[in-house]
Amino acid sequence: MHSQIENLLKKISYIETDMELHKHILFSIPSDQKEEMEKVMQIIAEKKQQVQDLRREIKRKDPAAYDRILAIEKGTELFKTMARDKQFDRVDTPDDSGACKITLSDGTDVDCLVAALEKNGDWMILTRDGEVKQFPKGLVKQGTKS
């Protein structure tokens, strides 16, 4: 992914963080202060529009990157849903070098965005392509950041 797309993603992340902050502000405003609530709701709406505009720009500049982003977002939501009913001993994400992987018992390395070791020894991962995969404990030789 080239630097222009990375910069757009950073902007989106910043705006989404700011939007979350404004949502918290909105919930803290007393219900009798309608005008103040409307101001904050307008700010949130503007931020949502900014995010949509930036996403369209990514799609225009690099459709393949846009599709990968959508796949990762979809996979992330599925991972969160599946993780709700599980207990994990450890969750690994890419370190500063961007590395996160599990090694299968046959020696195959599987790169991931998230590798989660369940208490029962099974593994659940989110791949760099946005796929959620599960491996029983006997199939994983080692799961560590590299």
GROMACS .gro file of C-alpha atoms in nm:
model
  146
    1MET     CA    1   0.000   0.000   0.000
    2HIS     CA    2   0.160   0.326  -0.099
    3SER     CA    3   0.213   0.624   0.128
    4GLN     CA    4  -0.080   0.829  -0.009
    5ILE     CA    5  -0.323   0.555   0.094
    6GLU     CA    6  -0.151   0.514   0.430
    7ASN     CA    7  -0.184   0.888   0.491
    8LEU     CA    8  -0.554   0.875   0.403
    9LEU     CA    9  -0.600   0.583   0.644
   10LYS     CA   10  -0.424   0.780   0.918
   11LYS     CA   11  -0.660   1.072   0.857
   12ILE     CA   12  -0.959   0.838   0.875
   13SER     CA   13  -0.831   0.690   1.201
   14TYR     CA   14  -0.781   1.036   1.351
   15ILE     CA   15  -1.128   1.152   1.244
   16GLU     CA   16  -1.292   0.833   1.376
   17THR     CA   17  -1.118   0.880   1.711
   18ASP     CA   18  -1.237   1.240   1.722
   19MET     CA   19  -1.588   1.124   1.631
   20GLU     CA   20  -1.586   0.874   1.921
   21LEU     CA   21  -1.482   1.153   2.156
   22HIS     CA   22  -1.774   1.365   2.035
   23LYS     CA   23  -2.012   1.073   2.090
   24HIS     CA   24  -1.896   1.057   2.452
   25ILE     CA   25  -1.944   1.432   2.480
   26LEU     CA   26  -2.295   1.397   2.336
   27PHE     CA   27  -2.390   1.138   2.597
   28SER     CA   28  -2.259   1.361   2.876
   29ILE     CA   29  -2.475   1.661   2.779
   30PRO     CA   30  -2.783   1.697   2.999
   31SER     CA   31  -3.102   1.615   2.806
   32ASP     CA   32  -3.246   1.963   2.860
   33GLN     CA   33  -2.961   2.122   2.658
   34LYS     CA   34  -3.104   2.041   2.314
   35GLU     CA   35  -2.914   2.316   2.133
   36GLU     CA   36  -2.579   2.190   2.261
   37MET     CA   37  -2.675   1.834   2.170
   38GLU     CA   38  -2.763   1.943   1.817
   39LYS     CA   39  -2.426   2.118   1.777
   40VAL     CA   40  -2.238   1.804   1.876
   41MET     CA   41  -2.458   1.587   1.652
   42GLN     CA   42  -2.378   1.820   1.362
   43ILE     CA   43  -2.006   1.784   1.432
   44ILE     CA   44  -2.044   1.404   1.434
   45ALA     CA   45  -2.234   1.415   1.104
   46GLU     CA   46  -1.960   1.630   0.948
   47LYS     CA   47  -1.692   1.388   1.067
   48LYS     CA   48  -1.885   1.094   0.919
   49GLN     CA   49  -1.898   1.278   0.588
   50GLN     CA   50  -1.524   1.343   0.602
   51VAL     CA   51  -1.461   0.971   0.656
   52GLN     CA   52  -1.688   0.881   0.363
   53ASP     CA   53  -1.509   1.132   0.141
   54LEU     CA   54  -1.167   0.993   0.235
   55ARG     CA   55  -1.285   0.635   0.174
   56ARG     CA   56  -1.409   0.738  -0.172
   57GLU     CA   57  -1.070   0.894  -0.239
   58ILE     CA   58  -0.898   0.566  -0.145
   59LYS     CA   59  -1.134   0.375  -0.375
   60ARG     CA   60  -1.058   0.616  -0.659
   61LYS     CA   61  -0.679   0.609  -0.612
   62ASP     CA   62  -0.634   0.239  -0.538
   63PRO     CA   63  -0.939   0.013  -0.583
   64ALA     CA   64  -0.742  -0.297  -0.479
   65ALA     CA   65  -0.634  -0.135  -0.151
   66TYR     CA   66  -0.993  -0.026  -0.092
   67ASP     CA   67  -1.115  -0.384  -0.142
   68ARG     CA   68  -0.848  -0.514   0.101
   69ILE     CA   69  -0.954  -0.257   0.359
   70LEU     CA   70  -1.318  -0.366   0.327
   71ALA     CA   71  -1.219  -0.733   0.361
   72ILE     CA   72  -1.015  -0.660   0.674
   73GLU     CA   73  -1.298  -0.455   0.826
   74LYS     CA   74  -1.545  -0.737   0.757
   75GLY     CA   75  -1.303  -0.994   0.901
   76THR     CA   76  -1.245  -0.779   1.208
   77GLU     CA   77  -1.618  -0.765   1.279
   78LEU     CA   78  -1.648  -1.143   1.235
   79PHE     CA   79  -1.346  -1.197   1.463
   80LYS     CA   80  -1.501  -0.977   1.733
   81THR     CA   81  -1.832  -1.162   1.707
   82MET     CA   82  -1.665  -1.502   1.731
   83ALA     CA   83  -1.440  -1.389   2.018
   84ARG     CA   84  -1.730  -1.284   2.241
   85ASP     CA   85  -1.787  -1.636   2.370
   86LYS     CA   86  -1.422  -1.735   2.401
   87GLN     CA   87  -1.163  -1.693   2.672
   88PHE     CA   88  -0.810  -1.618   2.561
   89ASP     CA   89  -0.479  -1.675   2.735
   90ARG     CA   90  -0.297  -1.451   2.491
   91VAL     CA   91  -0.366  -1.218   2.200
   92ASP     CA   92  -0.084  -1.117   1.966
   93THR     CA   93  -0.092  -0.833   1.716
   94PRO     CA   94   0.184  -0.710   1.484
   95ASP     CA   95   0.481  -0.564   1.667
   96ASP     CA   96   0.673  -0.257   1.554
   97SER     CA   97   0.824  -0.454   1.267
   98GLY     CA   98   0.475  -0.550   1.149
   99ALA     CA   99   0.527  -0.920   1.224
  100CYS     CA  100   0.268  -1.152   1.377
  101LYS     CA  101   0.242  -1.519   1.283
  102ILE     CA  102   0.164  -1.870   1.391
  103THR     CA  103   0.360  -2.175   1.280
  104LEU     CA  104   0.158  -2.484   1.198
  105SER     CA  105   0.278  -2.831   1.296
  106ASP     CA  106   0.382  -2.897   0.933
  107GLY     CA  107   0.615  -2.594   0.950
  108THR     CA  108   0.393  -2.357   0.750
  109ASP     CA  109   0.397  -1.998   0.875
  110VAL     CA  110   0.067  -1.809   0.867
  111ASP     CA  111   0.097  -1.429   0.886
  112CYS     CA  112  -0.179  -1.253   1.073
  113LEU     CA  113  -0.313  -0.925   1.203
  114VAL     CA  114  -0.437  -1.094   1.522
  115ALA     CA  115  -0.347  -1.433   1.670
  116ALA     CA  116  -0.546  -1.534   1.977
  117LEU     CA  117  -0.466  -1.840   2.189
  118GLU     CA  118  -0.778  -1.975   2.355
  119LYS     CA  119  -0.766  -2.121   2.706
  120ASN     CA  120  -0.839  -2.465   2.557
  121GLY     CA  121  -0.526  -2.440   2.338
  122ASP     CA  122  -0.702  -2.367   2.009
  123TRP     CA  123  -0.601  -2.068   1.798
  124MET     CA  124  -0.814  -1.811   1.618
  125ILE     CA  125  -0.647  -1.570   1.378
  126LEU     CA  126  -0.735  -1.280   1.152
  127THR     CA  127  -0.519  -1.301   0.839
  128ARG     CA  128  -0.376  -1.007   0.650
  129ASP     CA  129  -0.642  -1.073   0.385
  130GLY     CA  130  -0.924  -1.033   0.639
  131GLU     CA  131  -1.002  -1.403   0.679
  132VAL     CA  132  -1.082  -1.549   1.019
  133LYS     CA  133  -0.927  -1.894   1.064
  134GLN     CA  134  -0.940  -2.136   1.353
  135PHE     CA  135  -0.685  -2.406   1.430
  136PRO     CA  136  -0.716  -2.681   1.691
  137LYS     CA  137  -0.424  -2.690   1.935
  138GLY     CA  138  -0.268  -2.994   1.769
  139LEU     CA  139  -0.227  -2.809   1.438
  140VAL     CA  140  -0.028  -2.516   1.578
  141LYS     CA  141   0.336  -2.573   1.667
  142GLN     CA  142   0.409  -2.219   1.778
  143GLY     CA  143   0.230  -1.890   1.791
  144THR     CA  144   0.451  -1.595   1.856
  145LYS     CA  145   0.539  -1.260   1.726
  146SER     CA  146   0.852  -1.281   1.520
   0.00000   0.00000   0.00000
